[in-house]
CSV table of C-alpha atoms and ligand atoms in Angstrom, one decimal:
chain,number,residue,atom,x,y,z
A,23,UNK,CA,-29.4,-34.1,27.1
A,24,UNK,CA,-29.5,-37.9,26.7
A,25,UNK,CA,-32.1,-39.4,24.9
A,26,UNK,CA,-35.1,-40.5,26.2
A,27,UNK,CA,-36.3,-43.7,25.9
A,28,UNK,CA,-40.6,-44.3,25.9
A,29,UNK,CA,-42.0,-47.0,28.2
A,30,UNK,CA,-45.3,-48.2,27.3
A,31,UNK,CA,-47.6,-49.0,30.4
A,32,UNK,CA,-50.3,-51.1,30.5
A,33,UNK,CA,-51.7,-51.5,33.8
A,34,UNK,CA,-54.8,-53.7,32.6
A,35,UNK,CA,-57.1,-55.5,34.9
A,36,UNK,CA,-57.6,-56.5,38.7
A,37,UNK,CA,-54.6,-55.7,40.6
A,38,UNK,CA,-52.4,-54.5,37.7
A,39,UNK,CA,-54.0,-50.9,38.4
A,40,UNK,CA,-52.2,-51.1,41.9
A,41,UNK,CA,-49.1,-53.0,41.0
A,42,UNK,CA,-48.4,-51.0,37.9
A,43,UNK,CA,-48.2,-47.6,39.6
A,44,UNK,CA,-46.3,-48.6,42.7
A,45,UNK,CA,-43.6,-50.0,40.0
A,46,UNK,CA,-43.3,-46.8,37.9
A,47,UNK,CA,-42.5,-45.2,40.7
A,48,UNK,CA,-40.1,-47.2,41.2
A,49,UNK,CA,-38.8,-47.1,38.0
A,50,UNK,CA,-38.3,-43.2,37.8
A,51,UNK,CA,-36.5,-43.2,41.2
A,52,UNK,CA,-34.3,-46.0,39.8
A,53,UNK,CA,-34.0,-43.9,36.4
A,54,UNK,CA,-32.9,-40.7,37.9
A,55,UNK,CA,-30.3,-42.6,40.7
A,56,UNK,CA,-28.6,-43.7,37.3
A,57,UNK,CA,-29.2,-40.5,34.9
A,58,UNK,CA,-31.4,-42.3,32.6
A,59,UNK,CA,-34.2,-40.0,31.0
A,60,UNK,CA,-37.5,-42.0,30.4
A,61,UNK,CA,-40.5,-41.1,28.9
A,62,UNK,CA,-44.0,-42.7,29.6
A,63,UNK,CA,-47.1,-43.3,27.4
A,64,UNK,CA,-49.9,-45.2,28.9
A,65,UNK,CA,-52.4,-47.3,27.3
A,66,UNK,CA,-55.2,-50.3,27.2
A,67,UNK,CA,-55.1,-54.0,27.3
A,68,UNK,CA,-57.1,-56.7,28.2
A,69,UNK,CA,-60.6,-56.5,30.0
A,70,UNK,CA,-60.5,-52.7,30.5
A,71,UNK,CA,-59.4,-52.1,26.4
A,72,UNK,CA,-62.6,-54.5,25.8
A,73,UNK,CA,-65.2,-52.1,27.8
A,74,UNK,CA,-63.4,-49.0,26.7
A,75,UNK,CA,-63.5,-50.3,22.7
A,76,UNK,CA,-64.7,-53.4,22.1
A,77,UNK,CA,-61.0,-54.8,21.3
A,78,UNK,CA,-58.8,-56.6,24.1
A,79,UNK,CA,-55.7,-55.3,21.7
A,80,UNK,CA,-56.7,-52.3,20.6
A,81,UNK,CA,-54.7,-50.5,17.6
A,82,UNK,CA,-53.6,-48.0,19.4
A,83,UNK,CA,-52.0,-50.0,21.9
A,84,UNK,CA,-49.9,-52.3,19.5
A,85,UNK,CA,-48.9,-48.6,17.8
A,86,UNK,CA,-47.6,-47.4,21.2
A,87,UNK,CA,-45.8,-50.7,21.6
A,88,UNK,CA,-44.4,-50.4,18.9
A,89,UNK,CA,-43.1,-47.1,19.1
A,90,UNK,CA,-41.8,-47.4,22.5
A,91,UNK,CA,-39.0,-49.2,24.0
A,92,UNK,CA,-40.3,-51.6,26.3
A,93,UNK,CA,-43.3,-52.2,27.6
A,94,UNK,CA,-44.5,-52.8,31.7
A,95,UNK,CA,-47.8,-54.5,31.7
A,96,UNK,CA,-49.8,-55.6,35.3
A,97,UNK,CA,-52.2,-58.4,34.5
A,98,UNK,CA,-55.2,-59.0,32.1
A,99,UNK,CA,-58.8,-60.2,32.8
A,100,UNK,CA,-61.2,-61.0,35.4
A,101,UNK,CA,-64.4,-62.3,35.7
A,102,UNK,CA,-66.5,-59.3,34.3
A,103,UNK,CA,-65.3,-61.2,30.7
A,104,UNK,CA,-64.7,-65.0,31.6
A,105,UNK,CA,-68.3,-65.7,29.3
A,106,UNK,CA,-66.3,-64.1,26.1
A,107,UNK,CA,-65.5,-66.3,23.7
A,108,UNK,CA,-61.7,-67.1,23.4
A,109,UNK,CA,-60.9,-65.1,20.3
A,110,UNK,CA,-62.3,-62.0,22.2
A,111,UNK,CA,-61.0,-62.7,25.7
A,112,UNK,CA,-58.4,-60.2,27.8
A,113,UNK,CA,-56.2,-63.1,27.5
A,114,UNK,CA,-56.1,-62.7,23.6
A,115,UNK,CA,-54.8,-58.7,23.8
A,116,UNK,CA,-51.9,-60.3,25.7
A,117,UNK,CA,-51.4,-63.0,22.9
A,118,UNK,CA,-51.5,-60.8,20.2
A,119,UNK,CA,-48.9,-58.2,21.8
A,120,UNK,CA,-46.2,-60.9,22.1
A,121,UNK,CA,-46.7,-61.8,18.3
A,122,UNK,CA,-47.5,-58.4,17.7
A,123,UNK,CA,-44.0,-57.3,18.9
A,124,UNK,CA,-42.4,-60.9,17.9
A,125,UNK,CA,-41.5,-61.4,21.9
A,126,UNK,CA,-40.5,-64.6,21.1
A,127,UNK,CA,-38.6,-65.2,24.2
A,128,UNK,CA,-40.1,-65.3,27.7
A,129,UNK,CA,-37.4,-65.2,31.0
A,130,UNK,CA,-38.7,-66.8,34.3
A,131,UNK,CA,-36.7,-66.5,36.8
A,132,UNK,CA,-37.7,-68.5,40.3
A,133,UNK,CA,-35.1,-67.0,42.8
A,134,UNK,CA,-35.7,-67.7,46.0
A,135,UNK,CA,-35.3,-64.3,48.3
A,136,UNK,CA,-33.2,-65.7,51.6
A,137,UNK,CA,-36.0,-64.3,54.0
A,138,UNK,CA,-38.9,-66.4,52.1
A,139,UNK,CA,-37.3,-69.6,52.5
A,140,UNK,CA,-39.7,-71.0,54.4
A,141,UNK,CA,-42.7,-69.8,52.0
A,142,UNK,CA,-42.4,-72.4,49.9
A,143,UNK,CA,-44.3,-75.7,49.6
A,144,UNK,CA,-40.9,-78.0,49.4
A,145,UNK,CA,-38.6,-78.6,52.6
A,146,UNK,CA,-36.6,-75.2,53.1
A,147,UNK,CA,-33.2,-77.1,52.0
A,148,UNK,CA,-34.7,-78.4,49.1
A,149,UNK,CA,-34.9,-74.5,48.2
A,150,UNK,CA,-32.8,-72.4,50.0
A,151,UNK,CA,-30.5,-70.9,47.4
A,152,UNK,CA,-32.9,-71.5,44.5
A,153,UNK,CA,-32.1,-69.3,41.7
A,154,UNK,CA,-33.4,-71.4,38.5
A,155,UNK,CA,-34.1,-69.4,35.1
A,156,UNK,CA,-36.9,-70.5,32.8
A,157,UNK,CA,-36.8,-69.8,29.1
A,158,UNK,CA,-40.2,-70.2,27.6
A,159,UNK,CA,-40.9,-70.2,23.8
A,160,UNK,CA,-43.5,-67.4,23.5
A,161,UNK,CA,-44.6,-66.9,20.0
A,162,UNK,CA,-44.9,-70.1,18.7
A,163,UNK,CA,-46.0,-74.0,19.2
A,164,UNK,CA,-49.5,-74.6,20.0
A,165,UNK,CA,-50.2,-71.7,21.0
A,166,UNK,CA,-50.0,-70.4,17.6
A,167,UNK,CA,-50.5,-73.2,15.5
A,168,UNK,CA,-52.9,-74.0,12.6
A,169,UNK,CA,-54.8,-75.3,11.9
A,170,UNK,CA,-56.5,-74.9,14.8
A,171,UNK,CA,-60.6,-74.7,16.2
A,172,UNK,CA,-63.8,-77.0,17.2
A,173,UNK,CA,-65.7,-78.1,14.2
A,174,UNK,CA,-68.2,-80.7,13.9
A,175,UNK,CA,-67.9,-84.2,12.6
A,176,UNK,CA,-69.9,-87.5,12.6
A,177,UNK,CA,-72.3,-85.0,14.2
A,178,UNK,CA,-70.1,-84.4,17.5
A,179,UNK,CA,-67.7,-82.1,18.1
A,180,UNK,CA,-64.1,-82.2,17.4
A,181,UNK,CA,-61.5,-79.3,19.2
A,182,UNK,CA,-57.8,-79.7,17.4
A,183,UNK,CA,-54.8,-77.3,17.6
A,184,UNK,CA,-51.9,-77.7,16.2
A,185,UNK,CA,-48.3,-78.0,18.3
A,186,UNK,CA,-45.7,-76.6,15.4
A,187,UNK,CA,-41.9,-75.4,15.1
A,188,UNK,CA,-39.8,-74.5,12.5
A,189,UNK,CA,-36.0,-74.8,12.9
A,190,UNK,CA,-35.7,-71.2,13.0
A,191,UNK,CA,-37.9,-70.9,16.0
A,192,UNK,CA,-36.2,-73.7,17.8
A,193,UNK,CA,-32.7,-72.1,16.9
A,194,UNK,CA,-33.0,-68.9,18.1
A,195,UNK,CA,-34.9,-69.4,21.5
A,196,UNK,CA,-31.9,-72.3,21.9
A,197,UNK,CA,-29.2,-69.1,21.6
A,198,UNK,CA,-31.3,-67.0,23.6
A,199,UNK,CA,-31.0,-69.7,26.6
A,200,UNK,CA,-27.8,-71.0,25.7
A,201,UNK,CA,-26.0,-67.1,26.0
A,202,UNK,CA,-27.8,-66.9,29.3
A,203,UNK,CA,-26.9,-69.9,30.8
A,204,UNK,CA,-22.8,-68.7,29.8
A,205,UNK,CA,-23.4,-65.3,32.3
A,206,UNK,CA,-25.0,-67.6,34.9
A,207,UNK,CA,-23.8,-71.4,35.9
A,208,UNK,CA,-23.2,-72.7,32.5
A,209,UNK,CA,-25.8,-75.2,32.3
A,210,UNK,CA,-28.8,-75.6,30.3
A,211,UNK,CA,-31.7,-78.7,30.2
A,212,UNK,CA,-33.9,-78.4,27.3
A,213,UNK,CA,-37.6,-80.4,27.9
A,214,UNK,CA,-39.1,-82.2,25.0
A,215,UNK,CA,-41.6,-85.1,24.5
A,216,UNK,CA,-39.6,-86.4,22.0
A,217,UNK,CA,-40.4,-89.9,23.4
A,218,UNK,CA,-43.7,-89.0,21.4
A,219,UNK,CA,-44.3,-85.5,19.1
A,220,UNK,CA,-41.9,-85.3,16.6
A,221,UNK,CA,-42.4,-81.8,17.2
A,222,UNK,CA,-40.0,-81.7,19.5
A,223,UNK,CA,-37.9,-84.6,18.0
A,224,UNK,CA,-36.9,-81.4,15.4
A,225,UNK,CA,-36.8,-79.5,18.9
A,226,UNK,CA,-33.9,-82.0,20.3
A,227,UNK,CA,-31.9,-82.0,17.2
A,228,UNK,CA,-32.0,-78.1,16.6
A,229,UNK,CA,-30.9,-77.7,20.2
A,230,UNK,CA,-28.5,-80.1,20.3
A,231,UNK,CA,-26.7,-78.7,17.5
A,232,UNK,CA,-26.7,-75.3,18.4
A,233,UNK,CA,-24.9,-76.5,21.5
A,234,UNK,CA,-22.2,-77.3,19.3
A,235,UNK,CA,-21.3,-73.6,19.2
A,236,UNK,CA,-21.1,-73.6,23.3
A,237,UNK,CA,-19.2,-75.9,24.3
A,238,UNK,CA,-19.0,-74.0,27.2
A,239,UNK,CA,-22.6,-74.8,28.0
A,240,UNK,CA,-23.3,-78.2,29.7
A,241,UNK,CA,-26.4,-79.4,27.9
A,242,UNK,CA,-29.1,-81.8,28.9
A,243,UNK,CA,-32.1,-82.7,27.8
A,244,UNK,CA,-35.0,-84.4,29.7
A,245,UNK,CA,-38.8,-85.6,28.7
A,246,UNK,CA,-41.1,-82.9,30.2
A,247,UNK,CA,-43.0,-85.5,32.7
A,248,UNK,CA,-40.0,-86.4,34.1
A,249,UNK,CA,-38.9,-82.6,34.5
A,250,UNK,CA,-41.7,-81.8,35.8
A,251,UNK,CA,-40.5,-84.6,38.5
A,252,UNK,CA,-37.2,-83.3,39.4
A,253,UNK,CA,-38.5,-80.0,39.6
A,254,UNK,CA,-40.6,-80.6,43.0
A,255,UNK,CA,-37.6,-83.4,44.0
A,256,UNK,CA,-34.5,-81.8,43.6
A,257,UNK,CA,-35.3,-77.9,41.8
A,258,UNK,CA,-31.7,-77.2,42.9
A,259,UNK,CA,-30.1,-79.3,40.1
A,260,UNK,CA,-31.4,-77.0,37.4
A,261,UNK,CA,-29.8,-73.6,36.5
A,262,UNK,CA,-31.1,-72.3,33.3
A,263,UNK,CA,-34.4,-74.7,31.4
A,264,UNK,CA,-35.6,-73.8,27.7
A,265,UNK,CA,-38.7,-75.2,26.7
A,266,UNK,CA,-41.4,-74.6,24.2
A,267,UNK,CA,-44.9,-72.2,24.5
A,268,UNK,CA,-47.0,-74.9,26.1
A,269,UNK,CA,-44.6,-77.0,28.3
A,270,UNK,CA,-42.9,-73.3,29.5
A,271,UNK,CA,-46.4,-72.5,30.7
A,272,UNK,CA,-46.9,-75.3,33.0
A,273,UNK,CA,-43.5,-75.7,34.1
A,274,UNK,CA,-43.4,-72.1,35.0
A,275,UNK,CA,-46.1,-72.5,37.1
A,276,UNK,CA,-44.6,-75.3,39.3
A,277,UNK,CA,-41.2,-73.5,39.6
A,278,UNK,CA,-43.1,-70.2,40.8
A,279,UNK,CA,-44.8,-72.2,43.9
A,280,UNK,CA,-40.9,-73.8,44.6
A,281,UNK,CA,-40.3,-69.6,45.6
A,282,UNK,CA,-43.2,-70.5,47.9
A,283,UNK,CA,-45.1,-66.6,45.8
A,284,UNK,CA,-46.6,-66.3,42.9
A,285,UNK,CA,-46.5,-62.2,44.3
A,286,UNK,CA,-42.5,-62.3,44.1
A,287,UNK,CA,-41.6,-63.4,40.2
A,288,UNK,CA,-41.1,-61.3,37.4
A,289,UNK,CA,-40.8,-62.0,33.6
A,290,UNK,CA,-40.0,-60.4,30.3
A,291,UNK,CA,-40.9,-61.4,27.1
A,292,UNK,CA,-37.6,-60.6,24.4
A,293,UNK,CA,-37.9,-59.5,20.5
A,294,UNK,CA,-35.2,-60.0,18.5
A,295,UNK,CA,-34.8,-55.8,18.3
A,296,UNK,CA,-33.8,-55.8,21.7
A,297,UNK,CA,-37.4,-55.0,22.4
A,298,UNK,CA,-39.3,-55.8,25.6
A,299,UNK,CA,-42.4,-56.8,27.4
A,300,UNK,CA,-42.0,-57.2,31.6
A,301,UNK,CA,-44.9,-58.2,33.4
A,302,UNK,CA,-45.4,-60.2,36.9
A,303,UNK,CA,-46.1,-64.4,36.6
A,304,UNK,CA,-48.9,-63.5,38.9
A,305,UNK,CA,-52.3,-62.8,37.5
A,306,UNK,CA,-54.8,-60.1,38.0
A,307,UNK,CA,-56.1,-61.6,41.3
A,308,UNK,CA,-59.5,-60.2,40.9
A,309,UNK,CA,-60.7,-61.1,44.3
A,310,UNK,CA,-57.9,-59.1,46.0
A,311,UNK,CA,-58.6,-56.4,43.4
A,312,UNK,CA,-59.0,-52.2,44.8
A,313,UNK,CA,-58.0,-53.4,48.5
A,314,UNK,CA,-54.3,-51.9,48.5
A,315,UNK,CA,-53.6,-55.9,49.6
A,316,UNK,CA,-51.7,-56.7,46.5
A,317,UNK,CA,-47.6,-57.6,46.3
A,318,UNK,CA,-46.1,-55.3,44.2
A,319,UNK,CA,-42.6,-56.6,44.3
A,320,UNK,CA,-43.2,-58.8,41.3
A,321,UNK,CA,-43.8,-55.7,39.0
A,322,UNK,CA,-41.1,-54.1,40.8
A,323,UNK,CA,-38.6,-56.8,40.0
A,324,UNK,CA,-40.0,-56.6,36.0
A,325,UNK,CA,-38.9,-53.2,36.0
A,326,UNK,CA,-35.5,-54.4,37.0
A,327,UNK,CA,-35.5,-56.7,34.2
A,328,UNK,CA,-36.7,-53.9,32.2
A,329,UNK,CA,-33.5,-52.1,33.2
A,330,UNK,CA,-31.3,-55.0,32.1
A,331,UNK,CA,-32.5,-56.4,29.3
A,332,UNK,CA,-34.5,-53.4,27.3
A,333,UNK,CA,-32.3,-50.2,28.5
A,334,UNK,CA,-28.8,-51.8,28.9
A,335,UNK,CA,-29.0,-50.3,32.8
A,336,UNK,CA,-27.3,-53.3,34.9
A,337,UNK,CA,-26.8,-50.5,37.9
A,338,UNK,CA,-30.6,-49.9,38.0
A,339,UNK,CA,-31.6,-53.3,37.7
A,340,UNK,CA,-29.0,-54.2,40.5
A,341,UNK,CA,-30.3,-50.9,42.8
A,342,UNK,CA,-34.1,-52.4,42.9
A,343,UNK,CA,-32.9,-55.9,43.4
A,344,UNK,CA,-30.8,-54.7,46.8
A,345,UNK,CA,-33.9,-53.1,47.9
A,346,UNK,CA,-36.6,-55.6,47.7
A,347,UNK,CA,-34.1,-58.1,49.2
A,348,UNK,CA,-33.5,-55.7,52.2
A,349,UNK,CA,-37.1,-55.0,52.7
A,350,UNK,CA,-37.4,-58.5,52.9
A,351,UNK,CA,-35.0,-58.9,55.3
A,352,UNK,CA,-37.0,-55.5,57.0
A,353,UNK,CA,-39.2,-57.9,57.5
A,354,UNK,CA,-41.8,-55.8,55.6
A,355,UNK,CA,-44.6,-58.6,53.8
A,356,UNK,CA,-47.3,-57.7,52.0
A,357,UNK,CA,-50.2,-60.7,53.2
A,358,UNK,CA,-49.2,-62.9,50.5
A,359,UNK,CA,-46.0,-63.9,52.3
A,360,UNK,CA,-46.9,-62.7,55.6
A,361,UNK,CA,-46.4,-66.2,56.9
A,362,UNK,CA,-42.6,-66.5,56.2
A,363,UNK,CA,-40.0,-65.2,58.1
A,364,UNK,CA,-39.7,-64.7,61.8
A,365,UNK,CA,-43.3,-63.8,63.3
A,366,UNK,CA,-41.6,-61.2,65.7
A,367,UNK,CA,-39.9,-59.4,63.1
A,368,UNK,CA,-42.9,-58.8,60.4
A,369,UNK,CA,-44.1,-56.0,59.5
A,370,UNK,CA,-47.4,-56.5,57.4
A,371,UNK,CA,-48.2,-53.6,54.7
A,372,UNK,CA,-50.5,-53.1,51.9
A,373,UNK,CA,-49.3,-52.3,48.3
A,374,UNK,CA,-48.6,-48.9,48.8
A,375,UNK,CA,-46.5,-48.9,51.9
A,376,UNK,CA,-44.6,-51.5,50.7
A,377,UNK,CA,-43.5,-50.3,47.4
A,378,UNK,CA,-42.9,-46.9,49.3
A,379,UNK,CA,-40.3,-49.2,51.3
A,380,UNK,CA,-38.3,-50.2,48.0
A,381,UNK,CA,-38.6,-46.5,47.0
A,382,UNK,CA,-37.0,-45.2,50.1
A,383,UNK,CA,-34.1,-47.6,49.3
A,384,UNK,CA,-33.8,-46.9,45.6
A,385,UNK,CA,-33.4,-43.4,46.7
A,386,UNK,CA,-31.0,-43.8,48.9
A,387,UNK,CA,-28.8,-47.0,48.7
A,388,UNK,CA,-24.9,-46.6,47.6
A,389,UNK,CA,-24.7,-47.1,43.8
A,390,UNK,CA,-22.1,-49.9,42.4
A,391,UNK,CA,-20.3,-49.0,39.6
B,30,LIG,C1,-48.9,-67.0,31.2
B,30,LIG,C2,-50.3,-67.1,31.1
B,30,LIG,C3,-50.8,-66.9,29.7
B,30,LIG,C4,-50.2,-68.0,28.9
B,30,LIG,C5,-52.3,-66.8,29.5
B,30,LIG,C6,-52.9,-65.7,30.4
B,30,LIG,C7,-52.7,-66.6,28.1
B,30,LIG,O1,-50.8,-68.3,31.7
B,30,LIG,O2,-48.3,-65.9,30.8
B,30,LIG,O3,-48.2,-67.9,31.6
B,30,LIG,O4,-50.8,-69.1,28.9
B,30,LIG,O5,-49.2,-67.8,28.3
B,31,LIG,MG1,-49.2,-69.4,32.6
């Protein structure tokens, strides 16, 4: 008997309690099409962990994380908690799993699927073909910096954090990207403001030199106002970006809307142990909550990064990938993209029927070996 390896899942809030169990079925289908045993263990983050113990990270859950190989996690909060203060938000349970685990490098991919081309906001031949990879920092910068709070001076209030890397941070995040960009099209822009934060003046030279080790890799480097810029101009010059905690956030954001849905992108979140958190960009979409209306195919498409990057299972990861792009091409949408495609061909479906559509083909497509 092979070994088994224990996925952690965390369904959370909103619609990760629909998204999350259309996925693992998913993943088990995939699992047994490539004779990979999996174990799971289910636990608490976020808004629910809060109400069931008082902690949006409870102990238990950063055990389990711990003690299982990756991790699939729907989406935290909602507006049952938005009056919390910040250091007992959902939002801080997912904070302290990526240090917790050291998931210090966060994978965005915005592919655009050929049968969404025109879902997205830009002019389709600005994005047909799009397939642009985002490499966020994830445990470090401002996010994490200190000092950090609102205290009062001059009787007002002053709010500070501080934006902070060390060269080891910078160095290994610029690996991460740089041994991606060599499997994809060998090119790799890293964003700064070194124009202004010396922060990322360190970032530039850190980067810069580890490019010296790929020569391989064609490196660039923009300011991040102006790559914010290019990104809605011309997304299609980019192939893989790497970019620290705070800028990753916001340009990850903009290249999720160039796919045209926010309900189509996965991401994991990368420890040094090989180690892995996948969750979908997309939030928990509380108003959409319990209505069988969400799009689970970007919790689908984290489980096939889950198979590649945490279980070493490029067949499994390839399997799902054929069979959300066929559904597409089905012409199954859930209503987030229902507007894309041709009218006459659409087939609209709620969360369950459509994952039951990638389930049907993970069963039953042809392997590649
Ligand atoms: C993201 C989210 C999180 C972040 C929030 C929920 C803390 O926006 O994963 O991009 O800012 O990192
Ligand atoms: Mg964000």
């Amino acid at each position: 008997m092979a070994e088994s390896h224990q996925i952690l899942i965390l369904p959370g809030d909103g619609i990760g309690r629909e998204v999350v169990p259309a996925a693992v079925a998913v993943m088990e289908a995939a699992a047994k099409r490539v004779g990979l045993s999996l174990s799971f263990v289910e636990g608490l983050l976020g808004g629910c962990a809060i109400d069931a113990t008082g902690q949006p990270l409870p102990e238990e859950t950063l055990r389990l994380a711990k003690a299982s190989r990756a991790v699939l996690l729907g989406a935290v909060g909602g507006p049952a908690w938005d009056s919390l203060p910040t250091s007992s938000r959902p939002e801080r349970g997912l904070l302290g799993l990526r240090a917790g685990l050291g998931l210090f490098a966060n994978l965005r991919p915005a592919l655009l699927f050929p049968a969404l081309a025109d879902a997205s906001s830009l002019k389709p031949e600005l994005v047909a073909g799009l397939d642009l990879l985002i490499v966020r920092e994830l445990t470090g910068g401002i996010y994490f910096g200190e000092p950090r709070g609102i205290e009062v001076v001059n009787n007002e209030r002053r709010g500070f954090n501080t934006d902070v890397y060390s060269e080891h941070e910078i160095d290994r995040i610029a690996r991460v990207a740089f041994e991606l960009a060599r499997k994809r099209q060998r090119r790799l822009c890293s964003v700064d403001k070194a124009n202004v934060l010396e922060v990322t003046q360190l970032w530039r030279e850190v980067v810069t030199s580890v490019g010296k080790e790929y020569p391989d890799v064609e490196l660039s480097h923009l300011y991040v106002d102006n790559a914010g810029m290019q990104l809605v101009r011309a997304p299609k010059q980019f192939d893989v970006m790497v970019t620290g905690n705070l800028f990753g956030d916001i340009l990850s954001d903009v290249a999720a809307m160039l796919t045209g849905s926010l309900g189509m992108l996965p991401s994991a979140s990368l420890a040094a142990s090989g180690q892995g958190l996948y969750e979908p960009v997309h939030g928990s979409a509380p108003d959409i909550a319990g209505q069988d209306k969400a799009n689970p195919l970007a919790t689908i498409l984290s489980v096939s990064m889950l198979f590649r990057y945490s279980l070493d299972a490029p067949e499994a990861a390839d399997l799902i990938e054929r069979a959300v792009d066929q559904v597409l091409a089905e012409g199954y949408r859930t209503a987030d993209i229902v507007g894309s495609g041709d009218p006459a061909a659409v087939r609209e479906v709620g969360t369950r029927a459509m994952a039951d559509q990638v389930l049907r083909l993970v069963e039953t497509l042809e392997t590649r070996s």
